[in-house]
């Protein structure tokens, strides 16, 4: 009986360790996901001389960029010319602080950002960006909408999973942790889908609007946070499910042993 009790205590400690690690991974992935959604560095454009580009364009690029009537081609061209960054919610460009036409070129730069409205998030994308008569590009339209919706679905699933985990703690049972693991697994799929949709959308956009020769584009650190968040969610899901199922199996075997 003493040996059997010692074994049960050791198994309980193992499950507790797995759950603690899973909770830490879940918390880190949630923080990473929230940070990636709230920042503007999913994709970055780097041009050799943004100030000169703005001067050559008559310093009107950024005014068109922040205009409510700016279409996809207009703000994308501004992103190319002015060291732009794009997030899920906002787009930003770097321009001289003094933008008057009579002022000399400045090296003192500032970043101007404008948010995508809800109508912008669900707006149709066109086969030829900026040309409303070219027809709807269904692939880019649905990729854009999915990259807006999936991160919130992912966060919602993780929060709901955390709520179930708290209920499991209140009930002093590991079995509900299976549901927490399943929800984290679904959240990981949503995050992975988000990353895939964003990459595909950027590649399709650059096929329509190729990068100028003096412009370099690359994925930013906000995108990297989302990429890291997905495997953390999968690892947390695996630990939750393993701990719950194994503990259930051990409990069933111990109960059968006592009956015997």
CSV table of C-alpha atoms in Angstrom, one decimal:
chain,number,residue,atom,x,y,z
A,1,UNK,CA,0.0,0.0,0.0
A,2,UNK,CA,2.9,2.4,0.8
A,3,UNK,CA,4.5,1.7,-2.6
A,4,UNK,CA,1.2,2.2,-4.3
A,5,UNK,CA,0.7,5.5,-2.5
A,6,UNK,CA,4.2,6.7,-3.3
A,7,UNK,CA,3.6,5.9,-7.0
A,8,UNK,CA,0.3,7.9,-7.0
A,9,UNK,CA,2.0,10.9,-5.4
A,10,UNK,CA,4.8,10.8,-8.0
A,11,UNK,CA,2.2,10.7,-10.8
A,12,UNK,CA,0.3,13.6,-9.3
A,13,UNK,CA,3.5,15.7,-9.3
A,14,UNK,CA,4.2,14.8,-12.9
A,15,UNK,CA,0.7,15.9,-13.9
A,16,UNK,CA,1.0,19.1,-11.9
A,17,UNK,CA,4.3,20.0,-13.6
A,18,UNK,CA,2.8,19.4,-17.0
A,19,UNK,CA,-0.1,21.6,-16.3
A,20,UNK,CA,2.1,24.4,-14.9
A,21,UNK,CA,4.2,24.3,-18.1
A,22,UNK,CA,1.1,24.2,-20.3
A,23,UNK,CA,-0.3,27.3,-18.5
A,24,UNK,CA,3.0,29.2,-18.9
A,25,UNK,CA,3.1,28.3,-22.6
A,26,UNK,CA,-0.5,29.4,-22.9
A,27,UNK,CA,0.1,32.7,-21.2
A,28,UNK,CA,3.2,33.5,-23.3
A,29,UNK,CA,1.4,32.6,-26.6
A,30,UNK,CA,-1.5,34.8,-25.5
A,31,UNK,CA,0.8,37.8,-24.8
A,32,UNK,CA,2.6,37.2,-28.1
A,33,UNK,CA,-0.7,37.0,-30.0
A,34,UNK,CA,-2.1,40.2,-28.4
A,35,UNK,CA,1.2,42.1,-29.1
A,36,UNK,CA,1.3,41.0,-32.7
A,37,UNK,CA,-2.3,42.1,-33.3
A,38,UNK,CA,-1.7,45.5,-31.7
A,39,UNK,CA,1.5,46.4,-33.5
A,40,UNK,CA,2.2,47.7,-37.0
A,41,UNK,CA,5.2,45.7,-38.1
A,42,UNK,CA,3.8,42.7,-39.9
A,43,UNK,CA,5.5,43.8,-43.1
A,44,UNK,CA,8.1,46.5,-43.6
A,45,UNK,CA,9.3,48.3,-46.7
A,46,UNK,CA,12.8,49.8,-46.8
A,47,UNK,CA,13.7,52.4,-49.5
A,48,UNK,CA,17.2,54.0,-49.9
A,49,UNK,CA,16.1,57.6,-49.8
A,50,UNK,CA,12.6,58.2,-48.4
A,51,UNK,CA,13.0,62.0,-47.9
A,52,UNK,CA,14.1,62.5,-51.6
A,53,UNK,CA,11.2,60.4,-52.8
A,54,UNK,CA,8.7,62.5,-50.9
A,55,UNK,CA,10.3,65.7,-52.3
A,56,UNK,CA,10.2,64.4,-55.8
A,57,UNK,CA,6.5,63.6,-55.5
A,58,UNK,CA,5.7,67.1,-54.4
A,59,UNK,CA,5.2,66.0,-50.8
A,60,UNK,CA,1.7,65.0,-51.6
A,61,UNK,CA,2.1,61.3,-51.1
A,62,UNK,CA,1.5,61.3,-47.4
A,63,UNK,CA,-1.5,63.5,-47.8
A,64,UNK,CA,-3.1,61.0,-50.2
A,65,UNK,CA,-2.0,58.2,-47.9
A,66,UNK,CA,-4.0,59.5,-44.9
A,67,UNK,CA,-7.0,60.5,-47.1
A,68,UNK,CA,-10.2,58.5,-46.5
A,69,UNK,CA,-10.5,58.1,-50.2
A,70,UNK,CA,-7.1,56.4,-50.6
A,71,UNK,CA,-7.4,53.1,-52.5
A,72,UNK,CA,-5.1,50.1,-52.2
A,73,UNK,CA,-2.7,51.2,-55.0
A,74,UNK,CA,-2.4,54.7,-53.6
A,75,UNK,CA,-1.4,53.7,-50.1
A,76,UNK,CA,0.7,50.8,-51.3
A,77,UNK,CA,2.8,53.2,-53.5
A,78,UNK,CA,3.2,55.4,-50.5
A,79,UNK,CA,4.4,52.4,-48.4
A,80,UNK,CA,7.0,51.7,-51.1
A,81,UNK,CA,8.3,55.2,-51.3
A,82,UNK,CA,8.3,56.1,-47.6
A,83,UNK,CA,9.6,53.2,-45.5
A,84,UNK,CA,6.1,52.0,-44.8
A,85,UNK,CA,5.0,49.4,-42.3
A,86,UNK,CA,1.7,47.5,-42.3
A,87,UNK,CA,-0.1,45.8,-39.5
A,88,UNK,CA,-3.5,44.1,-39.2
A,89,UNK,CA,-5.1,47.3,-38.1
A,90,UNK,CA,-2.9,50.2,-39.3
A,91,UNK,CA,-0.5,51.3,-42.0
A,92,UNK,CA,2.3,53.8,-41.4
A,93,UNK,CA,4.8,55.8,-43.5
A,94,UNK,CA,7.9,57.8,-42.6
A,95,UNK,CA,7.9,61.4,-43.8
A,96,UNK,CA,9.7,64.7,-43.1
A,97,UNK,CA,8.2,66.6,-40.1
A,98,UNK,CA,8.0,69.8,-42.2
A,99,UNK,CA,5.9,69.0,-45.3
A,100,UNK,CA,5.4,72.5,-46.7
A,101,UNK,CA,6.3,72.8,-50.4
A,102,UNK,CA,8.4,75.9,-49.8
A,103,UNK,CA,10.6,74.2,-47.1
A,104,UNK,CA,13.9,72.7,-47.9
A,105,UNK,CA,14.3,68.9,-47.6
A,106,UNK,CA,14.7,67.7,-44.0
A,107,UNK,CA,16.4,64.7,-42.5
A,108,UNK,CA,14.2,64.9,-39.4
A,109,UNK,CA,11.6,62.3,-40.0
A,110,UNK,CA,8.3,61.3,-38.3
A,111,UNK,CA,6.0,58.4,-38.7
A,112,UNK,CA,2.4,58.9,-39.6
A,113,UNK,CA,-0.1,56.1,-39.2
A,114,UNK,CA,-3.8,55.6,-40.2
A,115,UNK,CA,-6.1,52.8,-39.1
A,116,UNK,CA,-8.0,50.5,-41.4
A,117,UNK,CA,-11.7,51.0,-40.7
A,118,UNK,CA,-14.1,48.0,-40.5
A,119,UNK,CA,-15.3,48.8,-43.9
A,120,UNK,CA,-11.7,48.7,-45.2
A,121,UNK,CA,-11.2,45.3,-43.6
A,122,UNK,CA,-14.2,43.8,-45.5
A,123,UNK,CA,-13.7,45.8,-48.7
A,124,UNK,CA,-13.4,43.9,-51.9
A,125,UNK,CA,-9.9,43.7,-53.5
A,126,UNK,CA,-9.7,44.2,-57.2
A,127,UNK,CA,-7.8,42.3,-59.9
A,128,UNK,CA,-6.0,45.5,-60.7
A,129,UNK,CA,-5.4,47.4,-57.4
A,130,UNK,CA,-7.0,50.8,-57.6
A,131,UNK,CA,-9.1,50.0,-60.7
A,132,UNK,CA,-12.7,49.5,-59.6
A,133,UNK,CA,-13.7,48.3,-63.0
A,134,UNK,CA,-11.3,45.4,-63.2
A,135,UNK,CA,-13.4,43.0,-61.2
A,136,UNK,CA,-13.2,41.4,-57.8
A,137,UNK,CA,-10.1,39.4,-56.8
A,138,UNK,CA,-11.8,36.7,-54.7
A,139,UNK,CA,-8.6,35.1,-53.5
A,140,UNK,CA,-7.1,38.4,-52.1
A,141,UNK,CA,-10.5,39.5,-50.7
A,142,UNK,CA,-11.1,36.4,-48.6
A,143,UNK,CA,-7.4,36.2,-47.5
A,144,UNK,CA,-7.6,39.8,-46.3
A,145,UNK,CA,-10.8,39.1,-44.3
A,146,UNK,CA,-9.5,35.9,-42.8
A,147,UNK,CA,-6.3,37.6,-41.6
A,148,UNK,CA,-8.5,40.1,-39.8
A,149,UNK,CA,-10.8,37.5,-38.2
A,150,UNK,CA,-8.6,34.6,-37.4
A,151,UNK,CA,-6.4,36.3,-34.7
A,152,UNK,CA,-9.5,37.3,-32.7
A,153,UNK,CA,-10.9,33.7,-33.0
A,154,UNK,CA,-7.6,32.4,-31.8
A,155,UNK,CA,-7.6,34.7,-28.7
A,156,UNK,CA,-11.2,33.9,-28.0
A,157,UNK,CA,-10.6,30.2,-28.0
A,158,UNK,CA,-7.6,30.5,-25.7
A,159,UNK,CA,-9.6,32.7,-23.3
A,160,UNK,CA,-12.5,30.2,-23.3
A,161,UNK,CA,-10.0,27.4,-22.7
A,162,UNK,CA,-8.5,29.3,-19.7
A,163,UNK,CA,-12.1,29.7,-18.3
A,164,UNK,CA,-12.6,26.0,-18.6
A,165,UNK,CA,-9.3,25.4,-16.9
A,166,UNK,CA,-10.3,27.6,-13.9
A,167,UNK,CA,-13.5,25.6,-13.6
A,168,UNK,CA,-11.5,22.4,-13.6
A,169,UNK,CA,-9.4,23.8,-10.8
A,170,UNK,CA,-12.5,24.7,-8.8
A,171,UNK,CA,-13.8,21.2,-9.3
A,172,UNK,CA,-10.5,19.6,-8.5
A,173,UNK,CA,-10.5,17.5,-11.6
A,174,UNK,CA,-8.1,17.2,-14.5
A,175,UNK,CA,-10.5,15.8,-16.9
A,176,UNK,CA,-11.9,19.1,-18.2
A,177,UNK,CA,-8.4,20.0,-19.2
A,178,UNK,CA,-9.0,17.9,-22.3
A,179,UNK,CA,-11.4,20.6,-23.5
A,180,UNK,CA,-8.8,23.2,-22.7
A,181,UNK,CA,-6.3,21.3,-24.8
A,182,UNK,CA,-8.7,21.0,-27.7
A,183,UNK,CA,-9.4,24.7,-27.6
A,184,UNK,CA,-5.7,25.5,-27.6
A,185,UNK,CA,-5.2,23.2,-30.5
A,186,UNK,CA,-8.0,24.9,-32.5
A,187,UNK,CA,-6.4,28.3,-31.5
A,188,UNK,CA,-3.1,27.1,-32.9
A,189,UNK,CA,-4.8,26.1,-36.2
A,190,UNK,CA,-6.3,29.6,-36.4
A,191,UNK,CA,-3.0,31.3,-35.7
A,192,UNK,CA,-1.3,29.1,-38.3
A,193,UNK,CA,-4.1,29.9,-40.8
A,194,UNK,CA,-3.5,33.6,-40.0
A,195,UNK,CA,0.2,33.4,-40.8
A,196,UNK,CA,-0.5,31.5,-44.0
A,197,UNK,CA,-3.2,33.9,-45.2
A,198,UNK,CA,-1.0,36.9,-44.5
A,199,UNK,CA,2.0,35.5,-46.4
A,200,UNK,CA,-0.3,34.5,-49.3
A,201,UNK,CA,-1.9,37.9,-49.4
A,202,UNK,CA,1.4,39.7,-49.5
A,203,UNK,CA,2.7,37.5,-52.2
A,204,UNK,CA,-0.4,38.0,-54.4
A,205,UNK,CA,-0.3,41.8,-53.8
A,206,UNK,CA,3.4,42.0,-54.9
A,207,UNK,CA,2.5,40.1,-58.1
A,208,UNK,CA,0.0,42.8,-58.8
A,209,UNK,CA,2.2,45.7,-57.6
A,210,UNK,CA,5.9,44.6,-57.9
A,211,UNK,CA,8.4,46.2,-55.6
A,212,UNK,CA,10.5,49.0,-57.2
A,213,UNK,CA,14.2,48.2,-57.7
A,214,UNK,CA,15.3,50.4,-54.8
A,215,UNK,CA,12.8,49.0,-52.3
A,216,UNK,CA,13.2,46.0,-50.2
A,217,UNK,CA,10.3,44.3,-48.3
A,218,UNK,CA,10.5,41.9,-45.4
A,219,UNK,CA,8.3,40.4,-42.7
A,220,UNK,CA,8.5,42.3,-39.4
A,221,UNK,CA,8.7,41.3,-35.8
A,222,UNK,CA,4.9,41.5,-35.3
A,223,UNK,CA,4.6,38.7,-37.9
A,224,UNK,CA,7.4,36.8,-36.1
A,225,UNK,CA,5.4,37.0,-32.8
A,226,UNK,CA,2.4,35.3,-34.5
A,227,UNK,CA,4.7,32.6,-36.0
A,228,UNK,CA,6.1,31.8,-32.5
A,229,UNK,CA,2.6,31.9,-30.9
A,230,UNK,CA,1.3,29.0,-33.0
A,231,UNK,CA,3.8,26.3,-31.9
A,232,UNK,CA,3.4,27.4,-28.3
A,233,UNK,CA,-0.3,26.9,-28.5
A,234,UNK,CA,0.2,23.4,-30.0
A,235,UNK,CA,2.6,22.5,-27.2
A,236,UNK,CA,0.3,23.8,-24.5
A,237,UNK,CA,-2.6,21.8,-26.1
A,238,UNK,CA,-0.5,18.6,-26.1
A,239,UNK,CA,0.4,19.0,-22.5
A,240,UNK,CA,-3.2,19.7,-21.4
A,241,UNK,CA,-4.6,16.7,-23.3
A,242,UNK,CA,-1.8,14.3,-22.1
A,243,UNK,CA,-2.1,15.3,-18.5
A,244,UNK,CA,-5.9,14.9,-18.5
A,245,UNK,CA,-6.0,11.6,-20.4
A,246,UNK,CA,-3.1,10.0,-18.5
A,247,UNK,CA,-4.5,11.0,-15.2
A,248,UNK,CA,-7.9,9.6,-16.1
A,249,UNK,CA,-6.3,6.4,-17.1
A,250,UNK,CA,-4.3,6.1,-13.9
A,251,UNK,CA,-7.4,6.9,-11.9
A,252,UNK,CA,-9.4,4.2,-13.7
A,253,UNK,CA,-6.6,1.6,-13.1
A,254,UNK,CA,-6.3,2.5,-9.4
A,255,UNK,CA,-10.0,2.2,-9.0
A,256,UNK,CA,-10.1,-1.2,-10.6
A,257,UNK,CA,-7.2,-2.3,-8.4
A,258,UNK,CA,-9.1,-1.2,-5.2
A,259,UNK,CA,-12.2,-3.0,-6.4
A,260,UNK,CA,-10.2,-6.2,-7.0
